[in-house]
MMTF fields as JSON, N, C-alpha, C and O atoms, coordinates in Angstrom:
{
  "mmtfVersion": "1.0.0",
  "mmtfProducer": "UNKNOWN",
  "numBonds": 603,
  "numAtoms": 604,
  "numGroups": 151,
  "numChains": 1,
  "numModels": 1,
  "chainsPerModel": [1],
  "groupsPerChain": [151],
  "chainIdList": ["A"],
  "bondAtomList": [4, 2, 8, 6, 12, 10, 16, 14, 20, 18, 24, 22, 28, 26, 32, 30, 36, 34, 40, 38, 44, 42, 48, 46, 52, 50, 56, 54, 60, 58, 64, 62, 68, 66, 72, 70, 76, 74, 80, 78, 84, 82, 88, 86, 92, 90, 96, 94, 100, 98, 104, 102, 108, 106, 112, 110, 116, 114, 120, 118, 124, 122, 128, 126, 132, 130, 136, 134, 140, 138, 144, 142, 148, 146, 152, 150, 156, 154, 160, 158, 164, 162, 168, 166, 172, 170, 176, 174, 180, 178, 184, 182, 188, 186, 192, 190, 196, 194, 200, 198, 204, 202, 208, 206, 212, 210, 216, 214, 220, 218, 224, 222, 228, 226, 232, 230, 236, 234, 240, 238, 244, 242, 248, 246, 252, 250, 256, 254, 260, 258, 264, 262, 268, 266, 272, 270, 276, 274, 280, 278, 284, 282, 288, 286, 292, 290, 296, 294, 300, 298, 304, 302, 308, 306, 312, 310, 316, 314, 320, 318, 324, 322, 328, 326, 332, 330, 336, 334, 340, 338, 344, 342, 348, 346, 352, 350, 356, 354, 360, 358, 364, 362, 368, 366, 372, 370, 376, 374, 380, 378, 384, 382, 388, 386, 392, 390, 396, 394, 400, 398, 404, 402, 408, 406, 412, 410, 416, 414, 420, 418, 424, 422, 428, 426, 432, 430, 436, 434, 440, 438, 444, 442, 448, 446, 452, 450, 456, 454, 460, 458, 464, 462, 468, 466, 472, 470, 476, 474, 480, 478, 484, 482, 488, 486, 492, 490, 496, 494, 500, 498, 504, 502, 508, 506, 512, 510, 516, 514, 520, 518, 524, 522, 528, 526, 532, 530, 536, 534, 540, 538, 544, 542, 548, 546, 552, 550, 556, 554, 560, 558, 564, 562, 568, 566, 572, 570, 576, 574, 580, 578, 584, 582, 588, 586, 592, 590, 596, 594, 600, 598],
  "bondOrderList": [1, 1, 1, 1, 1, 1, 1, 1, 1, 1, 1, 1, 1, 1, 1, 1, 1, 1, 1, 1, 1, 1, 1, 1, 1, 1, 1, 1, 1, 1, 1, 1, 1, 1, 1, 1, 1, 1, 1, 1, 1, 1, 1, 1, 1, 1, 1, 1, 1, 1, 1, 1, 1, 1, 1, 1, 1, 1, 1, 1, 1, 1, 1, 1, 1, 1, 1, 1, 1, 1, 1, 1, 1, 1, 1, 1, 1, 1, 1, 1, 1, 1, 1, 1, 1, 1, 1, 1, 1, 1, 1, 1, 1, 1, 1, 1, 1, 1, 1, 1, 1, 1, 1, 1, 1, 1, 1, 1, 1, 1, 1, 1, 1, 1, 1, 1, 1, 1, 1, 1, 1, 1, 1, 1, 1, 1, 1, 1, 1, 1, 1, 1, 1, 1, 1, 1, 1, 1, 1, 1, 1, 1, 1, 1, 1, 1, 1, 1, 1, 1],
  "groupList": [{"groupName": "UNK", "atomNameList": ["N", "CA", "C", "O"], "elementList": ["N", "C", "C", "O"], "formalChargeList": [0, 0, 0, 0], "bondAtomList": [1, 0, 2, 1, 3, 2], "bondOrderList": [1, 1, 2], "singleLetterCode": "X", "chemCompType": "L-PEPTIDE LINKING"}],
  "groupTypeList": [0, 0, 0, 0, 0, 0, 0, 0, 0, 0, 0, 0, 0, 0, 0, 0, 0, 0, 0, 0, 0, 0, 0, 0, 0, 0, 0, 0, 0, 0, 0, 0, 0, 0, 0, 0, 0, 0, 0, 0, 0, 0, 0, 0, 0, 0, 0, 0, 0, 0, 0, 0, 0, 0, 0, 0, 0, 0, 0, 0, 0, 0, 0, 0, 0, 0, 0, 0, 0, 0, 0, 0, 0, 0, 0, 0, 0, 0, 0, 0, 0, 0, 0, 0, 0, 0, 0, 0, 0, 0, 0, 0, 0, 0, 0, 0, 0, 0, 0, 0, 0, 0, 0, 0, 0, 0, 0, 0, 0, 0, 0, 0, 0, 0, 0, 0, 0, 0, 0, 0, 0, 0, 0, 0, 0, 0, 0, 0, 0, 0, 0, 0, 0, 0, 0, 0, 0, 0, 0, 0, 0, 0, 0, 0, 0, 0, 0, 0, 0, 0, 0],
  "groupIdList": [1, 2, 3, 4, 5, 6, 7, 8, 9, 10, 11, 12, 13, 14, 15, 16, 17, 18, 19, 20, 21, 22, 23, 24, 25, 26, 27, 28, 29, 30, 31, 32, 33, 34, 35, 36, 37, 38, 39, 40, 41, 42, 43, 44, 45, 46, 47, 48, 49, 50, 51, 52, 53, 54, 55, 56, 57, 58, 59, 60, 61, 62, 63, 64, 65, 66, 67, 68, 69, 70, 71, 72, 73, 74, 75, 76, 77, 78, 79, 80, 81, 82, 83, 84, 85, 86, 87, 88, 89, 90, 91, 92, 93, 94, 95, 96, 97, 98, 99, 100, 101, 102, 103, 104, 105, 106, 107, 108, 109, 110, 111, 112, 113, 114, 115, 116, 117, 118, 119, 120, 121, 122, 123, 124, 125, 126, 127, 128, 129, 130, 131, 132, 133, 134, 135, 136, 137, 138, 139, 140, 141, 142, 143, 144, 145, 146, 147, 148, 149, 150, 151],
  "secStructList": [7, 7, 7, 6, 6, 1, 7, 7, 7, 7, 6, 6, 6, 6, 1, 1, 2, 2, 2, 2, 2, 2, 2, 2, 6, 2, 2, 2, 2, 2, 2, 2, 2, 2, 2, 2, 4, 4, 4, 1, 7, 7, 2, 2, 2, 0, 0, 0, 0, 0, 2, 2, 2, 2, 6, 6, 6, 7, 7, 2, 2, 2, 2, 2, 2, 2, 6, 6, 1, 7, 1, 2, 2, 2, 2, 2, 2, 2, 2, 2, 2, 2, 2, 2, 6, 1, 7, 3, 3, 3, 3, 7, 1, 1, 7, 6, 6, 7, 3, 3, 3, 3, 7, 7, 2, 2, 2, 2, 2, 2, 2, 2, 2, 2, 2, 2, 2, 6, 2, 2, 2, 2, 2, 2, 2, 2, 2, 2, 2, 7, 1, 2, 2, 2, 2, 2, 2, 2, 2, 2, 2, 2, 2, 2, 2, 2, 2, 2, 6, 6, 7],
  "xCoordList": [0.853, 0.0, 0.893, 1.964, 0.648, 1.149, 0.817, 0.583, 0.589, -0.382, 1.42, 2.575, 0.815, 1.822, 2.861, 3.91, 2.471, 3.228, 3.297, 3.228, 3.411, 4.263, 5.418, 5.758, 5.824, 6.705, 5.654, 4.625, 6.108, 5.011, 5.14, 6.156, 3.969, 3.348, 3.429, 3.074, 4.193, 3.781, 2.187, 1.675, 1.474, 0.563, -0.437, -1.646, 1.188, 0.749, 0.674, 0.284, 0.998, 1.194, 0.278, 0.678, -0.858, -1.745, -1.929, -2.712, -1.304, -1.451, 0.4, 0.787, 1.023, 2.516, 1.858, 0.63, 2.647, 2.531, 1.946, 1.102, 2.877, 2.216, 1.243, 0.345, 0.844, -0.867, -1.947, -2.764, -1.729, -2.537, -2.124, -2.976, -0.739, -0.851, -1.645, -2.385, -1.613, -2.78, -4.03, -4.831, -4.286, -5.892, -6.381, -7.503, -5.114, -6.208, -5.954, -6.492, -5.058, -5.262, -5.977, -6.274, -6.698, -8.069, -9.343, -10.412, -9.289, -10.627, -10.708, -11.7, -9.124, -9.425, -9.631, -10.723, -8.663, -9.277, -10.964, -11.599, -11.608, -12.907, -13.463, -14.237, -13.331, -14.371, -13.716, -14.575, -12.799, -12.742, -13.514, -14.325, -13.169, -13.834, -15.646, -16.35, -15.969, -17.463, -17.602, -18.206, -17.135, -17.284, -17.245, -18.371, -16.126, -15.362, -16.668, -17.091, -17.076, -18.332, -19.323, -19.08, -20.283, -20.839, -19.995, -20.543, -19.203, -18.382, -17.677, -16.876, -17.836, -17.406, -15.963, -15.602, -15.307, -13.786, -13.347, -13.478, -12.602, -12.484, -10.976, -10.193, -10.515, -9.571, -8.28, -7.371, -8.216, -7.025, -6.872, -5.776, -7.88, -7.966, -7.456, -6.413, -8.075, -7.507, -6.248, -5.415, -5.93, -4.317, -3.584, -2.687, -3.991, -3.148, -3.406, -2.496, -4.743, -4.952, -3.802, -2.99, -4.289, -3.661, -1.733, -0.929, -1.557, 0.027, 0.463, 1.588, -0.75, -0.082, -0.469, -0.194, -1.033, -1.748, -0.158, 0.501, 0.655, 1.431, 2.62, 3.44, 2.888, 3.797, 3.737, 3.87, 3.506, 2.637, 3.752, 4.718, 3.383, 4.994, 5.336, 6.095, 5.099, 5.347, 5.222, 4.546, 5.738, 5.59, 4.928, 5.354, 4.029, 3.529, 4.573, 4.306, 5.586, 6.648, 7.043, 7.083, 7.252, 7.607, 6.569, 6.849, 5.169, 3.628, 3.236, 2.531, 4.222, 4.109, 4.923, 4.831, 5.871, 7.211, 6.419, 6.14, 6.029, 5.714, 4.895, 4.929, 3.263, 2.168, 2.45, 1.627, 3.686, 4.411, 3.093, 2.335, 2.914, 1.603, 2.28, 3.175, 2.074, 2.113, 1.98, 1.229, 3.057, 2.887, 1.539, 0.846, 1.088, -0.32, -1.421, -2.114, -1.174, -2.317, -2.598, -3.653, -1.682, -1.312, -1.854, -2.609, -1.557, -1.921, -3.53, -4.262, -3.977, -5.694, -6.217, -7.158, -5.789, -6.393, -6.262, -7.315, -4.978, -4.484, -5.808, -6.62, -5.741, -6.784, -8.208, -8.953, -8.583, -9.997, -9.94, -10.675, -9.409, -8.92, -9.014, -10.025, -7.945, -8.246, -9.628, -9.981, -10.224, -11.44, -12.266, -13.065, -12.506, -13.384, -13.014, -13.652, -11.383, -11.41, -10.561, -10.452, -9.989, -9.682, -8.404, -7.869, -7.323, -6.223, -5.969, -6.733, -4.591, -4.237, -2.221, -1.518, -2.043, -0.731, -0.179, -0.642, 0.732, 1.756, 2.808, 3.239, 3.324, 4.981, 6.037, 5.841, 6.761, 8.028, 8.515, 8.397, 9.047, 10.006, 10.911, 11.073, 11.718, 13.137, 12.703, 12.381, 12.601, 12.134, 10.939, 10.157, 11.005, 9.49, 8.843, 7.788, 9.179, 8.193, 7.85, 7.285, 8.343, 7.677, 6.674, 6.821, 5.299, 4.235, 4.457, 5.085, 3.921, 3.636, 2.526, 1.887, 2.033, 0.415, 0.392, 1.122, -0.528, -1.213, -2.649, -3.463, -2.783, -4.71, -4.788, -4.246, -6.228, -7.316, -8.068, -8.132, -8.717, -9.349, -10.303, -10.48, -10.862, -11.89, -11.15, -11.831, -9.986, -9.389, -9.213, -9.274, -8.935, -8.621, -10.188, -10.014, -11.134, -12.212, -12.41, -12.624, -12.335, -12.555, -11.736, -12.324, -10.351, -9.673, -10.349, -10.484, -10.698, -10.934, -12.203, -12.422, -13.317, -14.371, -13.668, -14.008, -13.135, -12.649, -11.887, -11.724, -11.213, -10.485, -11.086, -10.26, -12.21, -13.049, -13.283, -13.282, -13.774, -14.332, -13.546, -13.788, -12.184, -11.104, -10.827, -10.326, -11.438, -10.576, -11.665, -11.501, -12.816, -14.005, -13.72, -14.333, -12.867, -12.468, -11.141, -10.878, -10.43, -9.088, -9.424, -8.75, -10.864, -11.665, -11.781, -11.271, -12.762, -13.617, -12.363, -12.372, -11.364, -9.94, -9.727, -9.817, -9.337, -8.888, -9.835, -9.315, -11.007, -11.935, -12.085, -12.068, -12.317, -12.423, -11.026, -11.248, -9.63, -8.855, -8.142, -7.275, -8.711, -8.655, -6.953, -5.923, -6.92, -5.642, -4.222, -3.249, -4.092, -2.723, -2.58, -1.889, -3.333, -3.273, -3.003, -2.195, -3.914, -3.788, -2.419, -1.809, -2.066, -0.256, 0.307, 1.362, -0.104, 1.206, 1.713, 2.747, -0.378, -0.167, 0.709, 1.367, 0.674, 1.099, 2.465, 2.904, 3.586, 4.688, 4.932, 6.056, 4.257, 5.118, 4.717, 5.474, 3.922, 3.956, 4.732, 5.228, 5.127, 6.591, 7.502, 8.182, 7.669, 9.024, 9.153, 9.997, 8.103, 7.572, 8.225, 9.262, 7.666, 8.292, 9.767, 10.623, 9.948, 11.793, 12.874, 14.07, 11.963, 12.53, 12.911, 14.015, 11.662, 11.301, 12.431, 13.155, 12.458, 13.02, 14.689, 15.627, 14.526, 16.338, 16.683, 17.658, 16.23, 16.39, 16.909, 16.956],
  "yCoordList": [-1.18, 0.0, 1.236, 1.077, 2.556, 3.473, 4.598, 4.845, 5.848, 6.53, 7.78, 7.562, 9.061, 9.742, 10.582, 11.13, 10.559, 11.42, 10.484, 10.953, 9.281, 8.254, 7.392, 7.51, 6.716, 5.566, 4.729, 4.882, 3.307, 2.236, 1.153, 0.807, 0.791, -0.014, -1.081, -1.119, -2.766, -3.717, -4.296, -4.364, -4.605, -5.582, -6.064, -5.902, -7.201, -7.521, -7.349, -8.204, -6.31, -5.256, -6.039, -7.203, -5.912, -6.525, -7.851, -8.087, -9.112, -10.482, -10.355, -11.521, -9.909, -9.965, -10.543, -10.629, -10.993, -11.366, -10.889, -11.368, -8.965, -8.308, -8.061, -8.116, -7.607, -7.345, -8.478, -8.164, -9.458, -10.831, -10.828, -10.694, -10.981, -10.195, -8.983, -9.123, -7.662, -6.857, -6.99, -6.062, -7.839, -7.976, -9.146, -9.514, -9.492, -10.286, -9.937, -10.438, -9.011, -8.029, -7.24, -6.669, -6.554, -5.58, -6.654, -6.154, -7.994, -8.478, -9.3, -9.737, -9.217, -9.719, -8.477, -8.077, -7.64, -6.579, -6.075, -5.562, -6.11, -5.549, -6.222, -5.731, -7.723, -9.023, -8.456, -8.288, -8.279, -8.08, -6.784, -6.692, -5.813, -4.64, -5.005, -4.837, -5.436, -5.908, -6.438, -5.716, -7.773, -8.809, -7.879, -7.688, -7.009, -6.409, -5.409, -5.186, -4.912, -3.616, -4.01, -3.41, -4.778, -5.393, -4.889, -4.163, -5.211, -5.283, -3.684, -3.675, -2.68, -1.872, -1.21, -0.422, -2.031, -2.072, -2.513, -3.713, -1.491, -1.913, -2.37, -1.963, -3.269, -4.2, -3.198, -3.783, -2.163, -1.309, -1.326, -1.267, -1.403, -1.417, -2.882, -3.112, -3.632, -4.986, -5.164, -5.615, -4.96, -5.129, -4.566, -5.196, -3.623, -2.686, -3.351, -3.76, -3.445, -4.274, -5.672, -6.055, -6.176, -7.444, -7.232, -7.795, -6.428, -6.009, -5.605, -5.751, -4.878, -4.391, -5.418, -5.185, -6.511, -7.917, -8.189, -8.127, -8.532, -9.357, -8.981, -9.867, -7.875, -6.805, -5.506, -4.293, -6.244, -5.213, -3.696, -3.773, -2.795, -2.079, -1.336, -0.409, -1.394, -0.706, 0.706, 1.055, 1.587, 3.069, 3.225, 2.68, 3.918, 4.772, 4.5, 3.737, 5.08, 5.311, 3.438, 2.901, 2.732, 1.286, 0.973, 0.699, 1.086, 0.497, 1.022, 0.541, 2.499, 2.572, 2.475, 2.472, 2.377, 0.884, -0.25, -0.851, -0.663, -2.148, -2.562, -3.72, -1.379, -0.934, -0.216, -0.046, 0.232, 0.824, 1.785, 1.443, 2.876, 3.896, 4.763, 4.391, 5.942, 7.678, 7.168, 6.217, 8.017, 7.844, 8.576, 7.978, 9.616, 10.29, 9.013, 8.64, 8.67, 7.578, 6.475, 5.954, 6.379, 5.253, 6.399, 5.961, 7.232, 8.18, 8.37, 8.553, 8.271, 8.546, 7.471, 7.436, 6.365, 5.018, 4.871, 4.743, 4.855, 4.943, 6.091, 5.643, 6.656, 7.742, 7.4, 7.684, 6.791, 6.249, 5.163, 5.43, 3.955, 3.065, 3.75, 3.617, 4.482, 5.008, 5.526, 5.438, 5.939, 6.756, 5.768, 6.033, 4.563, 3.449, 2.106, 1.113, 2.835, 2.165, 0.809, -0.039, 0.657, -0.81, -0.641, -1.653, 0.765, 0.681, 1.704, 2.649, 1.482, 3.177, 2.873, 1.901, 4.166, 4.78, 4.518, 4.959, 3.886, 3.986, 4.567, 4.567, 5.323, 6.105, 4.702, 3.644, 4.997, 4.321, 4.167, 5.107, 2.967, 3.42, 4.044, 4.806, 3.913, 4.854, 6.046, 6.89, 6.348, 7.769, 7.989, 7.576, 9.31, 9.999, 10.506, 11.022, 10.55, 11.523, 10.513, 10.599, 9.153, 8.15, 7.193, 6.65, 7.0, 6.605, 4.846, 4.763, 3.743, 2.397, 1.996, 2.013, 1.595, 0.95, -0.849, -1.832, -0.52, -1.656, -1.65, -0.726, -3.044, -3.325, -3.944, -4.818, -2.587, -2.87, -4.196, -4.815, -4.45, -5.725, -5.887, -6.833, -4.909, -4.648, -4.107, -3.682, -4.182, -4.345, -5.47, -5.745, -6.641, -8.054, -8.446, -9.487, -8.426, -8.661, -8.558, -9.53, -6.999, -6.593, -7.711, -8.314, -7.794, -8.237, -9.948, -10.659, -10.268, -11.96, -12.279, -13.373, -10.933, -11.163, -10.762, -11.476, -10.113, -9.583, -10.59, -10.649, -11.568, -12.517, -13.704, -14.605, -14.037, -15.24, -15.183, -16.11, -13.044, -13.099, -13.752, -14.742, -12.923, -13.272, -14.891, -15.351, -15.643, -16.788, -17.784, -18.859, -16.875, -17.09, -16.742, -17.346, -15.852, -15.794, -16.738, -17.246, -16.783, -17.759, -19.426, -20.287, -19.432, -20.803, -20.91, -21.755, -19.614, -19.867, -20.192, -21.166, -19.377, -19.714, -20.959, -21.58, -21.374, -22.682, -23.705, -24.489, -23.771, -24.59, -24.979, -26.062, -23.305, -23.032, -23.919, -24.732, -23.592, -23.994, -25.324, -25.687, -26.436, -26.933, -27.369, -27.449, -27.489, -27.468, -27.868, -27.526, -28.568, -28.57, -27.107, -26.216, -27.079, -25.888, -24.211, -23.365, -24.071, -23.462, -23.017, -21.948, -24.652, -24.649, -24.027, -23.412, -24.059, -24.292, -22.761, -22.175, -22.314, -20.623, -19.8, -18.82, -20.375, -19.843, -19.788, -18.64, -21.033, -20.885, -20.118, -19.619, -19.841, -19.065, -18.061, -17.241, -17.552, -15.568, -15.158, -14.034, -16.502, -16.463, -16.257, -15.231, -17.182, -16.978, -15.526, -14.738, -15.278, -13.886, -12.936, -12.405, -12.608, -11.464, -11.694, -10.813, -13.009, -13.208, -12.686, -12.409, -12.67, -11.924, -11.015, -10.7, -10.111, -9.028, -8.332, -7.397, -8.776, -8.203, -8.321, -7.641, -9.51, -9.903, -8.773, -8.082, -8.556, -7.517, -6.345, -5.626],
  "zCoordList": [0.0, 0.0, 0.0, 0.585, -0.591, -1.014, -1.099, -2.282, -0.173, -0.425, -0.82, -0.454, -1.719, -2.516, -1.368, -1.705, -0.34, 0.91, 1.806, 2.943, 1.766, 2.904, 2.191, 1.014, 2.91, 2.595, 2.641, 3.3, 1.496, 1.671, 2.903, 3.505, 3.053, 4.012, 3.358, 2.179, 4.377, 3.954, 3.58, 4.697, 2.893, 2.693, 3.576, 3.742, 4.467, 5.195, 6.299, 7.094, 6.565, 8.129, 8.661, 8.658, 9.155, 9.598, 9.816, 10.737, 9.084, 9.614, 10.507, 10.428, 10.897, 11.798, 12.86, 12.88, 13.844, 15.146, 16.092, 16.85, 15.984, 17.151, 16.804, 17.644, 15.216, 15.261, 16.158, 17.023, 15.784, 16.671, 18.066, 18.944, 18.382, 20.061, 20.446, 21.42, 19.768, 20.223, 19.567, 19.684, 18.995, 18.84, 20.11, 20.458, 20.559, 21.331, 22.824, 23.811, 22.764, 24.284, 23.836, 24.885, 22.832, 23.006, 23.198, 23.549, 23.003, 22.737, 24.654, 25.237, 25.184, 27.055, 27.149, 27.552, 26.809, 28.353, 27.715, 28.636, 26.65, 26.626, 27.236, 28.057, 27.125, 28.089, 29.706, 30.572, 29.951, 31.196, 31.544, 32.466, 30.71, 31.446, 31.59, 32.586, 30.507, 30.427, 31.624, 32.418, 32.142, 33.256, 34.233, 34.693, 34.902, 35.771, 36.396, 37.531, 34.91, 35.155, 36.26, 37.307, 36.322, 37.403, 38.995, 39.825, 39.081, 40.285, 40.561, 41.496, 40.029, 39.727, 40.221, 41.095, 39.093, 38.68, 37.574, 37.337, 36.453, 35.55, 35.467, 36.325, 34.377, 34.182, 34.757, 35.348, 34.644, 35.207, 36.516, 37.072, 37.044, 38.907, 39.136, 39.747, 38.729, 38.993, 38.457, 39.242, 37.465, 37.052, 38.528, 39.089, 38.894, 39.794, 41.12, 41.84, 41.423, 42.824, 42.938, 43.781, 41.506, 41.763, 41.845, 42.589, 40.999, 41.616, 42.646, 43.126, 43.173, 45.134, 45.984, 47.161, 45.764, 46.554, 46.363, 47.401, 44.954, 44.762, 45.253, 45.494, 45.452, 45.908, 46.979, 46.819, 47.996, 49.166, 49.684, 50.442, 49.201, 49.479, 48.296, 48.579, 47.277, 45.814, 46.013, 46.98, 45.292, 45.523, 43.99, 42.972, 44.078, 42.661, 41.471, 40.543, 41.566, 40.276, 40.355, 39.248, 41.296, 41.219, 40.055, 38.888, 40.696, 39.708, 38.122, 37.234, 38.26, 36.732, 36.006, 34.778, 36.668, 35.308, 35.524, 34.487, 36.432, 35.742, 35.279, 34.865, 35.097, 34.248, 33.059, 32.159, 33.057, 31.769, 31.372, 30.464, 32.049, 32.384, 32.954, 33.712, 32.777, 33.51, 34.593, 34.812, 35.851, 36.955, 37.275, 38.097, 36.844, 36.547, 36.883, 37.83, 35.725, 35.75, 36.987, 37.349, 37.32, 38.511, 39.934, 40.803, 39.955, 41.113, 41.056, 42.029, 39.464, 39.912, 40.134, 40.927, 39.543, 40.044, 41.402, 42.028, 42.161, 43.267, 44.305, 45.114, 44.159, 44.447, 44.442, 45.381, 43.381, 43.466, 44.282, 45.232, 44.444, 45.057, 46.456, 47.146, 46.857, 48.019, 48.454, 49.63, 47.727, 48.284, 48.398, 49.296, 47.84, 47.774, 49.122, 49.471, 49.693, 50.734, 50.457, 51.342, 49.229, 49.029, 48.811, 48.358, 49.049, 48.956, 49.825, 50.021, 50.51, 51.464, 51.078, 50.8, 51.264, 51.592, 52.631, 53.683, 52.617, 54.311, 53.736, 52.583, 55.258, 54.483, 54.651, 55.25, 54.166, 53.539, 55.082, 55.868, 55.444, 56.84, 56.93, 57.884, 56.02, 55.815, 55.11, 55.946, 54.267, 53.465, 53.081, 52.226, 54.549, 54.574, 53.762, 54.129, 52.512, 51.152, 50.359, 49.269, 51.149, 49.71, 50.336, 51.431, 49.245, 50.3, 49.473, 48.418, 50.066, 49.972, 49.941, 50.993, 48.96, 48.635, 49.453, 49.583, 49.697, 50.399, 50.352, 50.357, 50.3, 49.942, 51.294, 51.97, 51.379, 52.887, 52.5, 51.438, 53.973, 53.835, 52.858, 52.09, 52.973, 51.585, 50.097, 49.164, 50.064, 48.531, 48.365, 47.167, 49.245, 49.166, 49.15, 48.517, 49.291, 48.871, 47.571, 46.847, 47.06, 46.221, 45.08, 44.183, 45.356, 44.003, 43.952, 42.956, 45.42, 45.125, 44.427, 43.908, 44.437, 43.752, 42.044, 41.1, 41.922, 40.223, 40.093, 38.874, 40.638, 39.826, 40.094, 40.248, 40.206, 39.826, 38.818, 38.008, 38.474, 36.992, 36.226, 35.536, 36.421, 35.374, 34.931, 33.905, 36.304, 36.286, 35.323, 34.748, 35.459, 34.492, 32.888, 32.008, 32.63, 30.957, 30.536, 29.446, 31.758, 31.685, 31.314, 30.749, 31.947, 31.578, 30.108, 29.372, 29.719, 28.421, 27.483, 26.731, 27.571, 27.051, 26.777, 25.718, 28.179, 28.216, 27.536, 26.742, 27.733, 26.677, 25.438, 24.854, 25.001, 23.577, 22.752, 21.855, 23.232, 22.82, 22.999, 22.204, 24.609, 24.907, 25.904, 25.234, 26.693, 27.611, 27.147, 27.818, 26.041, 25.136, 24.675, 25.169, 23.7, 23.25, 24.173, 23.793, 25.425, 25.811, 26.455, 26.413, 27.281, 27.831, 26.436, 26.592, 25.335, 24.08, 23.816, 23.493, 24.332, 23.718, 24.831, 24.483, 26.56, 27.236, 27.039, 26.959, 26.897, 26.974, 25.529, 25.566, 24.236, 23.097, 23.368, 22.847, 23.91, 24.986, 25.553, 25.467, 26.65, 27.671, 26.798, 26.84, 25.874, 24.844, 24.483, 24.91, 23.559, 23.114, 23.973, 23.575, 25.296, 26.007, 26.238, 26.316, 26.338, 26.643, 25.469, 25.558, 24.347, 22.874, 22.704, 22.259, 23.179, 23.098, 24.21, 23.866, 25.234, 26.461, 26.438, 26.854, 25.75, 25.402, 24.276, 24.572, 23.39, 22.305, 22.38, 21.382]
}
């Protein structure tokens, strides 16, 4: 494809790898946000809940390298979270200007009801494609990011 003021575009831009890696992270996280909606938390809160469950202690700037997201962004989630009671701030023990996320009892609620959902699309997954398949897709993702990351 060729339009008179670009460089050309492969063809097949569109059937590559990463295109099918992000088509099928827009088609979880929409089922998640859909599922999630009910419970009211969308797939971003839980990504994040479930990282400060996994990592009790993270500072803001820690959560948005590893959300690869504006520390911005991580502060309003963080913020709503807080106001809803399911996450709070502790200061740092050693250095007082830096705060530590931790999930209240009712954020650990919160994430164990949102990851049934999840564990409810991780199913339909696993079905649809059936459990060979599914192990097969998991470890060439693993590979995938080890590529990518080695690169």
């Amino acid at each position: 494809m060729r339009h008179d003021d670009e460089r050309p575009v492969a063809a097949s831009a569109l059937e590559r790898v990463t295109w099918a890696l992000r088509r099928a992270e827009w088609a979880v996280q929409a089922r998640k946000d859909q599922r999630l909606r009910p419970l009211g938390m969308a797939a971003a809160q839980y990504t994040l809940l479930m990282n400060v469950h996994s990592n009790p202690g993270l500072t803001g700037a820690e959560l948005a390298r590893r959300l690869n997201v504006t520390p911005q962004a991580v502060a309003s989630q963080v913020a709503r979270l807080e106001e809803r009671g399911q996450l709070e701030r502790r200061p740092h023990p050693r250095h007082r200007h830096v705060q530590e996320l931790h999930l209240t009892d009712a954020g650990r609620a919160s994430l164990r009801d949102a990851d049934a959902v999840i564990v409810g699309i991780e199913q339909l997954v696993a079905e649809k494609l059936g459990s060979e398949k599914a192990a097969q897709l998991r470890a060439l993702l693993d590979e995938v990011a080890d590529v990518v990351r080695e690169a």
